[in-house]
XYZ file of N, CA and C in Angstrom:
771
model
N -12.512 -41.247 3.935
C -13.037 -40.535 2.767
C -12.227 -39.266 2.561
N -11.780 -39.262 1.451
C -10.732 -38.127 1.133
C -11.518 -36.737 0.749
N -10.800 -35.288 1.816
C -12.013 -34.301 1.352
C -11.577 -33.786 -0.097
N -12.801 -33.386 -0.691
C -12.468 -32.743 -1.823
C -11.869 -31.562 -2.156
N -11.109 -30.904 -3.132
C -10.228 -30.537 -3.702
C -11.381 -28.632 -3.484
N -10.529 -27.724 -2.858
C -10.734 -26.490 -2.571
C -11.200 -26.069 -3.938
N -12.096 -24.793 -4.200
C -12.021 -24.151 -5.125
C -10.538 -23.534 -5.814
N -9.887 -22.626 -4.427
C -8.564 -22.374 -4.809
C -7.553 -23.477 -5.541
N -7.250 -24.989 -4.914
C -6.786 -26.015 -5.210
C -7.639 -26.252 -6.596
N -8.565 -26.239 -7.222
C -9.047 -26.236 -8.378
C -8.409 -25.205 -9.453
N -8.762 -23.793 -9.633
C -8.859 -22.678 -10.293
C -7.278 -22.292 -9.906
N -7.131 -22.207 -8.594
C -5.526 -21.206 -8.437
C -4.130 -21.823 -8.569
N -3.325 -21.233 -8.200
C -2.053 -22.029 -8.097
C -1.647 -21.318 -6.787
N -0.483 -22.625 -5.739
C -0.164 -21.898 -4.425
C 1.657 -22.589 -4.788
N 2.314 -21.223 -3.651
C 3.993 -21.557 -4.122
C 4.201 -21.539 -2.568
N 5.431 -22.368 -2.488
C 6.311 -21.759 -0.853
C 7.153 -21.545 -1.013
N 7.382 -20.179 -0.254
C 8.715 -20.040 -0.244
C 9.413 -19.739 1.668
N 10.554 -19.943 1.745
C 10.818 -19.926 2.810
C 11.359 -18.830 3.458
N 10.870 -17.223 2.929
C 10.563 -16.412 3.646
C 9.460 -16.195 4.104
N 8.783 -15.419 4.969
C 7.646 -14.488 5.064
C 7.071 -14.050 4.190
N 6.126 -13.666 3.569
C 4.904 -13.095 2.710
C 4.354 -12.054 3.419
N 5.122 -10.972 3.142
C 4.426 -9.423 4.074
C 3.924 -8.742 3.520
N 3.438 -8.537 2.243
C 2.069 -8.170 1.276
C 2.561 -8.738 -0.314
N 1.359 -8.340 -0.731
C 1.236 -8.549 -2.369
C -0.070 -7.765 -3.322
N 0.596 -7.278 -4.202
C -0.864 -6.131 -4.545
C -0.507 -6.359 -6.274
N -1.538 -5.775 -6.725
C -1.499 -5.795 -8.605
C -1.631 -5.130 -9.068
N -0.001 -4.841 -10.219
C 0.193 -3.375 -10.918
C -1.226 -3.037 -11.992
N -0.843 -1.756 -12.402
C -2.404 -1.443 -13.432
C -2.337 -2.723 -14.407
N -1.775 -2.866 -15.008
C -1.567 -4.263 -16.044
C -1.792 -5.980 -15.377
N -2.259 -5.658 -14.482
C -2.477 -7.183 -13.564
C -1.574 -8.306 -13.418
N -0.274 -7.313 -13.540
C 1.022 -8.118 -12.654
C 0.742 -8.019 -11.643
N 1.198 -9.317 -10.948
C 0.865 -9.486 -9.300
C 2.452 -9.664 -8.864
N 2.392 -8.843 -7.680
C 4.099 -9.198 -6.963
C 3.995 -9.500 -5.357
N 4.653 -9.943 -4.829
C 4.256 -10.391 -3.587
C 5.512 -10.103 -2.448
N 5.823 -9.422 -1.668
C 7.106 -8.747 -0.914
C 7.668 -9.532 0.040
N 8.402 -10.202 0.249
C 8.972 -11.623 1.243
C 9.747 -10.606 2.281
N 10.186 -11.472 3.430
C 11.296 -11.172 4.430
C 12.332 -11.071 4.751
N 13.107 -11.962 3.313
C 14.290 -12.072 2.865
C 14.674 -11.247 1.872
N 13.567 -10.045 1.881
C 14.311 -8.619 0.238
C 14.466 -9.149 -0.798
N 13.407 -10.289 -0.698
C 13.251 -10.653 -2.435
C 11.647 -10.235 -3.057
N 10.804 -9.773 -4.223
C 10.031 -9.529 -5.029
C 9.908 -10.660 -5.329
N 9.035 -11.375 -5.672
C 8.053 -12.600 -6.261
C 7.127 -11.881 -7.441
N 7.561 -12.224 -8.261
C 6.643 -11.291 -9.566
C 5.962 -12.191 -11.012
N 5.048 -12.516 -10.963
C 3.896 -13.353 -11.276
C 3.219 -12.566 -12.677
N 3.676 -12.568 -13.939
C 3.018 -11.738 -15.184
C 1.421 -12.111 -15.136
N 0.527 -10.968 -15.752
C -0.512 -11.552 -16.131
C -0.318 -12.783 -16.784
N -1.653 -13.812 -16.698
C -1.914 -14.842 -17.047
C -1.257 -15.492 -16.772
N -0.206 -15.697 -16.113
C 0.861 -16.569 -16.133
C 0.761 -17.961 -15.105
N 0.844 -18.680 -15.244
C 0.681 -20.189 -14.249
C 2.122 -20.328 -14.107
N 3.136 -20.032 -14.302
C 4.896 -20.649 -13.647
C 4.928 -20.045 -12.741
N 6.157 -20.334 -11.875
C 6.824 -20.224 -10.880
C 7.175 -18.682 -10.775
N 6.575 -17.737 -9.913
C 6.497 -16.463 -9.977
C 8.280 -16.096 -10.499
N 8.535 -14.972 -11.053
C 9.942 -14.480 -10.908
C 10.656 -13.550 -9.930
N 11.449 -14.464 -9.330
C 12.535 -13.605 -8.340
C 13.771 -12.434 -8.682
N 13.035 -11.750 -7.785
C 14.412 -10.766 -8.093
C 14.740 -9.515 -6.391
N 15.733 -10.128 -6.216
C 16.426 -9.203 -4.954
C 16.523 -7.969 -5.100
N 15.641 -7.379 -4.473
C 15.024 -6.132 -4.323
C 15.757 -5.251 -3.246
N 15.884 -5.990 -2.056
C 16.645 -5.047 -1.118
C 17.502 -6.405 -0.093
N 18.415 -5.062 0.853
C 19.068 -6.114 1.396
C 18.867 -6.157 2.678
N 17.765 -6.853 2.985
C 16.724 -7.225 4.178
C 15.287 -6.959 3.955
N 14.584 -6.918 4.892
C 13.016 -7.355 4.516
C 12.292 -6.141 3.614
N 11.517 -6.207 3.000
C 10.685 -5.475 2.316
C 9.615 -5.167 3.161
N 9.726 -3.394 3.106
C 8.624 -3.206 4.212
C 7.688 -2.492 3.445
N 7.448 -2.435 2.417
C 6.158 -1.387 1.926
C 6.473 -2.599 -0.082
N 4.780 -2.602 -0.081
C 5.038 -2.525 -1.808
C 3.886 -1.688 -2.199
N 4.126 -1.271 -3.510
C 2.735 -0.600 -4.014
C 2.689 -0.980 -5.963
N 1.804 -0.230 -6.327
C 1.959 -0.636 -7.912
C 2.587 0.795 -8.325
N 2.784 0.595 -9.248
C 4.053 2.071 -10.151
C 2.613 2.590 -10.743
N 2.766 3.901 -10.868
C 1.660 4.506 -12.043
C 1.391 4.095 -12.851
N 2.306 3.069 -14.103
C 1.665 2.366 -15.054
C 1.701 1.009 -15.000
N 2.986 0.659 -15.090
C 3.092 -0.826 -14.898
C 4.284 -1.042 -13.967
N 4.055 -2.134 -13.145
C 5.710 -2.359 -12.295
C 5.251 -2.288 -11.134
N 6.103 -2.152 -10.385
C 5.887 -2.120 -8.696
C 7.038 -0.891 -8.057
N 6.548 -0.795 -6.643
C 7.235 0.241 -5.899
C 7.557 -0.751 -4.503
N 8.882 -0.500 -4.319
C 9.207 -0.941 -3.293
C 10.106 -0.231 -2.243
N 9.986 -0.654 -0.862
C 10.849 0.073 0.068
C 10.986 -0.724 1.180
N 12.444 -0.571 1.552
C 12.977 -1.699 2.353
C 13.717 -1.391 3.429
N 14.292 -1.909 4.785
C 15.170 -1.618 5.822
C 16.397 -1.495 5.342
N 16.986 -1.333 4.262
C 18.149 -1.096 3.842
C 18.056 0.233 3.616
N 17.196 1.667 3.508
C 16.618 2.822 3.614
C 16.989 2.831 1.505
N 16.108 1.521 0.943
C 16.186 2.097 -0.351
C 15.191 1.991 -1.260
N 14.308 3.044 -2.174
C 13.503 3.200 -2.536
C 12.985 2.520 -4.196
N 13.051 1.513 -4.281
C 13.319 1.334 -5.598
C 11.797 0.832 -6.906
N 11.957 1.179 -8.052
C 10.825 0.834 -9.023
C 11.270 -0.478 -9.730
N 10.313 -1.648 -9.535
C 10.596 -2.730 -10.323
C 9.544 -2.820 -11.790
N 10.176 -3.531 -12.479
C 9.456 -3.450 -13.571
C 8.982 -4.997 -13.655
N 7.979 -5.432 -14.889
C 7.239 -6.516 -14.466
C 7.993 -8.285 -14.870
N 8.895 -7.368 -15.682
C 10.310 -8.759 -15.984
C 11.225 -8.640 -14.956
N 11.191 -8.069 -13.824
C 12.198 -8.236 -12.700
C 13.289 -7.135 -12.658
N 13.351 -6.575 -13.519
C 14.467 -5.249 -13.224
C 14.111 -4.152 -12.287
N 15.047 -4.194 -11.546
C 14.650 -3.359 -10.493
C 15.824 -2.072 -10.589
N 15.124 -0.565 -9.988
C 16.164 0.654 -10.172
C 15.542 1.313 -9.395
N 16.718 1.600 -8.888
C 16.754 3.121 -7.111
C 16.349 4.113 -7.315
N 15.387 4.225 -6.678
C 14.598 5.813 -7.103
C 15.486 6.854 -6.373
N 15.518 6.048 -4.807
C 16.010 7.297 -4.144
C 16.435 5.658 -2.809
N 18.007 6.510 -2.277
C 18.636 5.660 -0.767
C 18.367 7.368 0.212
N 18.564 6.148 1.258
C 18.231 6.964 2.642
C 19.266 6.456 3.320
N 20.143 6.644 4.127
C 21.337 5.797 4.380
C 20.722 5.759 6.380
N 20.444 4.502 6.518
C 20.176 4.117 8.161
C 18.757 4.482 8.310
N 17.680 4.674 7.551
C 16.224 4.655 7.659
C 15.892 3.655 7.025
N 14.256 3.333 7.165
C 13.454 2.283 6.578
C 12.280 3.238 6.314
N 12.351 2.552 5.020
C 11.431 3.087 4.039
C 9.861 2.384 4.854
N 9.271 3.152 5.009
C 7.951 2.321 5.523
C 6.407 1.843 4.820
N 6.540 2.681 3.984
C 5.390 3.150 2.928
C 6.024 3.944 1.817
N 5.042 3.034 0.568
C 5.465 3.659 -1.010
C 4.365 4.173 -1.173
N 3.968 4.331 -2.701
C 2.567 4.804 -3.074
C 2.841 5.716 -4.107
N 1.898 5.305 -5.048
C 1.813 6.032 -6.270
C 0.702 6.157 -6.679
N 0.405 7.160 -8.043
C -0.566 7.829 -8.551
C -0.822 7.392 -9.864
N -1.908 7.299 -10.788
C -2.062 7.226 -12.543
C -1.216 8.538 -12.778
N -1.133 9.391 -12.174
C -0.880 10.557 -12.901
C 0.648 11.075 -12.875
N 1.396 9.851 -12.220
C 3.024 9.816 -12.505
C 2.955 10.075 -10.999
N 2.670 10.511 -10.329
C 3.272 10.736 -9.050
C 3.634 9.448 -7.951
N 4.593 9.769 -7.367
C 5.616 8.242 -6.344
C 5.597 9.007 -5.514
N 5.472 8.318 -4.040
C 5.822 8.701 -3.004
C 6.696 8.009 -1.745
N 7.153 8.034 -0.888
C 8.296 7.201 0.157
C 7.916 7.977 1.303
N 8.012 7.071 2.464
C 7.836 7.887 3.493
C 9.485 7.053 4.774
N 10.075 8.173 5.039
C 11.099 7.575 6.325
C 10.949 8.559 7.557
N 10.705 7.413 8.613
C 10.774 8.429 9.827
C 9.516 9.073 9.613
N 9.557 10.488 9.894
C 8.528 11.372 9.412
C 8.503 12.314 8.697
N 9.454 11.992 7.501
C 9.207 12.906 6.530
C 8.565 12.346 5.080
N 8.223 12.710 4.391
C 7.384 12.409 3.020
C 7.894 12.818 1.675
N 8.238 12.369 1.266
C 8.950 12.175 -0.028
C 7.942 11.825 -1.657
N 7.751 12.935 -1.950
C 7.020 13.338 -3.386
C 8.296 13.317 -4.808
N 7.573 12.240 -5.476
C 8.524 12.221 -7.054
C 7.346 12.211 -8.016
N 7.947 13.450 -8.793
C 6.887 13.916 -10.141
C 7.855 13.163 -11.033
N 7.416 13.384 -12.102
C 7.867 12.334 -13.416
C 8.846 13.663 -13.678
N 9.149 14.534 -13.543
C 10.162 15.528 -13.636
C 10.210 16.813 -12.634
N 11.728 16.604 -12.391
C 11.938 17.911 -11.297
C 12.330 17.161 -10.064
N 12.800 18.020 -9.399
C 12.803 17.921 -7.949
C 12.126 17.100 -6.989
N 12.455 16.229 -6.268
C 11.407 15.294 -5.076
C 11.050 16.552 -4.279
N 9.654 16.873 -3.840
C 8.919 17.475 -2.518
C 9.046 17.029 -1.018
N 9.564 17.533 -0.728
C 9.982 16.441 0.969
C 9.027 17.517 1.848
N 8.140 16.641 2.854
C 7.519 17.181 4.006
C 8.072 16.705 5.218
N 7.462 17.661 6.446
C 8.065 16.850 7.446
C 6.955 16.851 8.155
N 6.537 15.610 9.128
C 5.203 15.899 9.666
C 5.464 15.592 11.425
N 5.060 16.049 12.576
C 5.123 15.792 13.939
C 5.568 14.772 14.411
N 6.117 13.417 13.655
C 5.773 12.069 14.274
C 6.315 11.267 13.529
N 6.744 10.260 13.450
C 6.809 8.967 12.634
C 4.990 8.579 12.137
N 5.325 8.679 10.568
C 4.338 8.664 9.746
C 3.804 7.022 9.511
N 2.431 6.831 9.884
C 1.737 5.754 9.685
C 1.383 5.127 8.833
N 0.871 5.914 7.669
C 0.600 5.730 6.470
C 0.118 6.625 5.629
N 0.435 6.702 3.882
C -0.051 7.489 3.380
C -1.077 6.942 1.979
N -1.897 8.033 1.472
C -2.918 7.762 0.641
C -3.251 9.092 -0.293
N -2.672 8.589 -1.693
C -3.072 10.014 -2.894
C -4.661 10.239 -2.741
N -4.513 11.113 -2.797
C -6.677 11.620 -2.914
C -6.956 10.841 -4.666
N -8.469 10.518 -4.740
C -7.994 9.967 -6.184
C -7.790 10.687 -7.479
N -7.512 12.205 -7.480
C -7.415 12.973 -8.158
C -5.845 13.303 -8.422
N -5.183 12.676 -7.251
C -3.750 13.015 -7.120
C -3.091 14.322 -6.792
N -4.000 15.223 -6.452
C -3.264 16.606 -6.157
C -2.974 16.723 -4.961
N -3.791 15.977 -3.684
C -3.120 15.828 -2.450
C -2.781 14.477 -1.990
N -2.061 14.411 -0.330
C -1.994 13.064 -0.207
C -2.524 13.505 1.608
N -3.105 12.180 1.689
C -3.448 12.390 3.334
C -2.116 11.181 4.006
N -1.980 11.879 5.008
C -0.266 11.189 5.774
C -1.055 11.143 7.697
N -1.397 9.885 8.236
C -1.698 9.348 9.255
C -0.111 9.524 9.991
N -0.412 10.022 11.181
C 0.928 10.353 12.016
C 0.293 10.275 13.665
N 0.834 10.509 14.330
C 0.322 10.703 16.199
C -0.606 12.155 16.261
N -1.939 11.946 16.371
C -2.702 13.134 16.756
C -3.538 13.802 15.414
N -3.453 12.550 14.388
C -4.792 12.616 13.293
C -3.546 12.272 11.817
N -4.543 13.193 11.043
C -3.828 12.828 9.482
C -4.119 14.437 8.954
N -2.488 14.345 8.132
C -2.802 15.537 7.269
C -2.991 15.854 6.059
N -3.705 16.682 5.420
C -3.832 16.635 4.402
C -3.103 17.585 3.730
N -1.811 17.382 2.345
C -1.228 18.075 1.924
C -0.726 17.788 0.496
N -0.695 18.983 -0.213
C -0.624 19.308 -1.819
C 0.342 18.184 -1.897
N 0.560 18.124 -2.946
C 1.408 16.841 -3.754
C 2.377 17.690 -4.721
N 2.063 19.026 -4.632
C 2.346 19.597 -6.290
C 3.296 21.084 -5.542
N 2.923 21.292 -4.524
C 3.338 22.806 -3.553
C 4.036 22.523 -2.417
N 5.107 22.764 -2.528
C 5.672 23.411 -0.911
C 4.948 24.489 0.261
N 4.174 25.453 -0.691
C 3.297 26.642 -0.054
C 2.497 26.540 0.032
N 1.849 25.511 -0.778
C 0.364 25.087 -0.011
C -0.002 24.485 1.069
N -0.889 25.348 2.125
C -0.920 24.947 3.309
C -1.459 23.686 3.736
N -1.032 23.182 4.364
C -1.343 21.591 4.310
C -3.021 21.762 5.512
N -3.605 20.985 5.386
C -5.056 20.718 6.541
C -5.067 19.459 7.573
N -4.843 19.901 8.574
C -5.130 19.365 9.953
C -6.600 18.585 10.107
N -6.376 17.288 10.033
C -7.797 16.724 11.039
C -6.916 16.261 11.955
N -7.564 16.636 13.364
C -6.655 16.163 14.824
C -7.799 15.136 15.160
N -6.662 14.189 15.947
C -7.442 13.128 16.716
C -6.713 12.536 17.498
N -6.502 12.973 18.703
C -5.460 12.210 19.727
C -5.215 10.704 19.377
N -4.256 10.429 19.783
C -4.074 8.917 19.753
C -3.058 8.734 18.233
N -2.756 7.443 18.339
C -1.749 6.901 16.893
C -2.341 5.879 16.243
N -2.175 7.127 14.538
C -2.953 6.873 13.704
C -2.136 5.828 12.637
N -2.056 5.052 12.128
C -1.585 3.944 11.762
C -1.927 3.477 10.053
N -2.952 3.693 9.451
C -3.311 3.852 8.216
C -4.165 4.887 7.508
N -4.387 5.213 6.516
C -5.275 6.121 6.108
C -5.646 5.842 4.468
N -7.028 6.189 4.810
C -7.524 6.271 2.914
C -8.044 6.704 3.114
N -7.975 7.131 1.646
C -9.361 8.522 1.013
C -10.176 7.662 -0.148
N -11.487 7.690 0.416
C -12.779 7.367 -0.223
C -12.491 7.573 -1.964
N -13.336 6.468 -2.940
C -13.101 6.839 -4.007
C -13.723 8.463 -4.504
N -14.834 8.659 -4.107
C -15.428 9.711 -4.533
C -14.791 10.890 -3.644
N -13.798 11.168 -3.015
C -13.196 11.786 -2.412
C -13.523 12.794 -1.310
N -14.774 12.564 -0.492
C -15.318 13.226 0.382
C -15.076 12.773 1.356
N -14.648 11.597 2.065
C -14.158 11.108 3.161
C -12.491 10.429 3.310
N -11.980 10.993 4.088
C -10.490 9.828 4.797
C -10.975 9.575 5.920
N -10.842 8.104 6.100
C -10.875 6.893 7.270
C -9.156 6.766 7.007
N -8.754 6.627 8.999
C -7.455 6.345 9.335
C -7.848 5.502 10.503
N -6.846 4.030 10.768
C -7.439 3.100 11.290
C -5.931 3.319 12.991
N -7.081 3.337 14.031
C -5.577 3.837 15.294
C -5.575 2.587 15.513
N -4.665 3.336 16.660
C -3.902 1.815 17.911
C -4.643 1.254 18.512
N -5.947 1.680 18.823
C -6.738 0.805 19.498
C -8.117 0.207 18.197
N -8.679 -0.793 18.481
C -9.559 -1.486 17.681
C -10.863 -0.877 17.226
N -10.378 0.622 16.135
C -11.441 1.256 15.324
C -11.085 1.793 14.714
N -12.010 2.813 13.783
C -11.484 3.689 13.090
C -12.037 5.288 13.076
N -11.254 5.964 12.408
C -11.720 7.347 12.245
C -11.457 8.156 11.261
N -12.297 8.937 10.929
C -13.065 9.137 9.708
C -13.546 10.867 9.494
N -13.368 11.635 8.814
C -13.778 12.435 8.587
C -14.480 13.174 7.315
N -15.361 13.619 7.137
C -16.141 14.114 5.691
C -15.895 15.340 5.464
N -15.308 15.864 4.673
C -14.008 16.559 4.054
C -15.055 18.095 4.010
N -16.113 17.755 3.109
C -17.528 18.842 3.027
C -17.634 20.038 4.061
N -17.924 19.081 5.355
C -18.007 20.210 6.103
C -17.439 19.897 7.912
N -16.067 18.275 7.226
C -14.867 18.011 8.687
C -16.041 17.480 9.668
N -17.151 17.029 9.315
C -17.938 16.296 10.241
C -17.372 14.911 10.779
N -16.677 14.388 12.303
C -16.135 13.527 12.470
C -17.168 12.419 12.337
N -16.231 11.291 12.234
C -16.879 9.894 12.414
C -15.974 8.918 13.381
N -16.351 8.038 13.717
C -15.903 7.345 14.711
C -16.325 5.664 14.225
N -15.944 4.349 14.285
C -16.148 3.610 13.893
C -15.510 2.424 15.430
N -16.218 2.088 15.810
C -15.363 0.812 16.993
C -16.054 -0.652 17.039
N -15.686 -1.761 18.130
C -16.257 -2.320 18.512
C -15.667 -3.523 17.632
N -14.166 -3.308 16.607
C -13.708 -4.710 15.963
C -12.945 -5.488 16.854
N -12.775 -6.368 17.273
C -12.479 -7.464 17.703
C -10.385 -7.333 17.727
N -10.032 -6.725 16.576
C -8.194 -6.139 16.853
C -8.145 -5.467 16.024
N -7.216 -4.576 15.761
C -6.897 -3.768 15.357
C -6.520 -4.051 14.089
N -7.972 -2.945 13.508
C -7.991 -2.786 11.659
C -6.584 -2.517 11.357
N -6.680 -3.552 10.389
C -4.660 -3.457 8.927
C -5.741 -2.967 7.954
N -6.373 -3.545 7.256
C -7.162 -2.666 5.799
C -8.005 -2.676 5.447
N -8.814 -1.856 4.644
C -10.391 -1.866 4.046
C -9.905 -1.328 2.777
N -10.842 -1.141 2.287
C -11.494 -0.976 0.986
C -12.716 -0.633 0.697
N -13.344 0.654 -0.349
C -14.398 1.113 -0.416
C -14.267 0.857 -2.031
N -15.663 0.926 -2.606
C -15.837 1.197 -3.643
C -16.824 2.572 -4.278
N -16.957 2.685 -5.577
C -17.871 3.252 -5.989
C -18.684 2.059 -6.791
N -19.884 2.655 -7.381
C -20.981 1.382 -7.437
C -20.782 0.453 -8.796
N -20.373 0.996 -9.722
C -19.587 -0.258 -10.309
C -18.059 -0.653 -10.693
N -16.575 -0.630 -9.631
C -16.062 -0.982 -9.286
C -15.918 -2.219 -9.739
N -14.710 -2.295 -10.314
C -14.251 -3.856 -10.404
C -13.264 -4.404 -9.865
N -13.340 -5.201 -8.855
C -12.362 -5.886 -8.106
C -11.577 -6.908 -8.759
N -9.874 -6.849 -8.629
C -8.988 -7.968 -9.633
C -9.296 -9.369 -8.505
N -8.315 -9.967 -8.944
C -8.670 -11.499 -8.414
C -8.330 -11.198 -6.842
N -8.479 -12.158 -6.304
C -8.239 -12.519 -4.939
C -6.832 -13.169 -4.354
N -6.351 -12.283 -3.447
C -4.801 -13.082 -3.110
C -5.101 -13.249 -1.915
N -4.446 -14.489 -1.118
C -5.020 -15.069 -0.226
C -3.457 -15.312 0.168
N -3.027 -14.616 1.757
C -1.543 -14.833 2.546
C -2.186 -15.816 3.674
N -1.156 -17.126 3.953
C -1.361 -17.818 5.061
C -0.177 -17.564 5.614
N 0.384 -17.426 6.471
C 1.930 -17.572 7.146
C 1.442 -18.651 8.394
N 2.478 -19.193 8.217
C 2.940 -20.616 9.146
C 4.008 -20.656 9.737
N 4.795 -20.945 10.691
C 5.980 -20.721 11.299
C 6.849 -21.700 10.685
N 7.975 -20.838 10.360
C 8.932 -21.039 9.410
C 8.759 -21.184 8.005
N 7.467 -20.638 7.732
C 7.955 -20.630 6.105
C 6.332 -20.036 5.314
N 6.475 -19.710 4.493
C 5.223 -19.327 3.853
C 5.107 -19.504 2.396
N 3.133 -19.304 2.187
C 2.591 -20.096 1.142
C 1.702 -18.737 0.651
N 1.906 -18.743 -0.681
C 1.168 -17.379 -1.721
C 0.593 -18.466 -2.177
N -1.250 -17.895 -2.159
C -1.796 -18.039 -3.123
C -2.621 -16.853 -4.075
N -2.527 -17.509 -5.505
C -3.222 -16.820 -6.410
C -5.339 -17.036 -6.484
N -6.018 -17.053 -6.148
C -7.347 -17.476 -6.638
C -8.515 -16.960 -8.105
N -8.649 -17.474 -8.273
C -9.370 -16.799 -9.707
C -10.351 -16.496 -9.854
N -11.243 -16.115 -8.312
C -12.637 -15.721 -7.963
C -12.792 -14.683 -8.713
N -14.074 -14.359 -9.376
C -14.403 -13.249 -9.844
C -15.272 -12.883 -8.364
N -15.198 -11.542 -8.506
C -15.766 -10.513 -7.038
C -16.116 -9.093 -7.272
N -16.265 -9.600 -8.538
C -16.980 -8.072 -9.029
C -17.819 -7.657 -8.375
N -19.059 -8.932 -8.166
C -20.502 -8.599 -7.997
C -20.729 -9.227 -7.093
């Protein structure tokens, strides 16, 4: 008896390709792009059912993607180069690093891009000068507050919090021994959760720096997500990797509610 046909296998469409699939996220306009191992972009228009569009992005693996402030994608790769793709496949160098890897992108609605190599932090306003920080450590991850005026940057011994807009503005210390590995800031912006090396997380409430502590997962948190209460979640992307080769799928779950 033959089993029946998945919801996904119904509603979605799935592709292989014979790199790796090391993330995929969706610009404000609900282009979906998906970052391979071979420094190619997979870029999928709204609505679209064809064969996503390729375009060689860097020259070796893609280690960070994010969405551009309006439409497009952000990418950064072991070739130390920072580049903005747009949603027909053109891709352009924001900024090279010559012998670093870009590890983390990230951007803002409000024009702001960011890059992180090694441990310094790299701020691009829609005009002027890039802001470069330098922080204690090889940087884990970073996250705009959702207002965009600061960014919190996960490093060895907590996350910091610092202007987006100032060199002189003093940046804020939450310490927490140990290596900190991701970080977000809550939509309503009173809490950053940063997820360490060992299997939990940690958390602080901005109000009045009251810690939190979170343990007891099974391996070590890669990502969450919070909402506010009516939040709308885009579709569902679903990564399988298989040895030697990998499979993107799209699903068309609604998950609003």
């Amino acid at each position: 008896m033959s089993q029946p046909a998945s919801i996904l296998e119904q509603l979605g469409c799935q592709w292989q390709w014979s790199a790796y699939v090391l993330s995929a996220c969706f610009d404000k306009a609900n282009n979906l792009a998906f970052a391979l191992g071979d420094g190619s972009v997979r870029l999928l228009p709204a609505n679209a059912d064809n064969e996503p569009i390729k375009t060689q992005a860097h020259q070796g693996a893609v280690l960070s993607l994010s969405s551009a402030p309006k439409a497009g994608f952000l990418s950064g790769g072991d070739d130390g180069c920072f580049r903005r793709i747009d949603a027909d496949g053109t891709a352009n160098e924001m900024a090279a690093f010559q012998g670093c890897w870009i590890d983390h992108v990230a951007s803002h609605a409000n024009g702001m891009m960011a890059c992180t190599e090694g441990n310094r932090l790299n701020l691009y306003a829609e005009k002027g000068q890039p802001l470069v920080r330098e922080f204690p450590s090889t940087i884990g991850g970073i996250c705009f507050a959702p207002n965009g005026y600061r960014m919190a940057v996960a490093h060895y011994g907590g996350v910091t919090l610092c202007s987006t807009r100032s060199a002189e503005s003093a940046p804020v210390s939450l310490k927490c021994p140990g290596s900190h590995l991701a970080v977000t800031w809550s939509p309503d912006s009173r809490f950053v959760i940063s997820a360490m090396q060992e299997e939990c997380l940690r958390g602080w409430r901005l109000e009045d720096n009251d810690a939190l502590f979170m343990s007891g997962y099974s391996a070590k948190v890669k990502s969450w997500s919070g909402s506010m209460a009516d939040a709308i979640w885009p579709p569902a992307v679903v990564l399988v990797r298989l040895a030697g080769h990998s499979r993107a799928a799209k699903g068309l779950k609604d998950v609003s509610r």
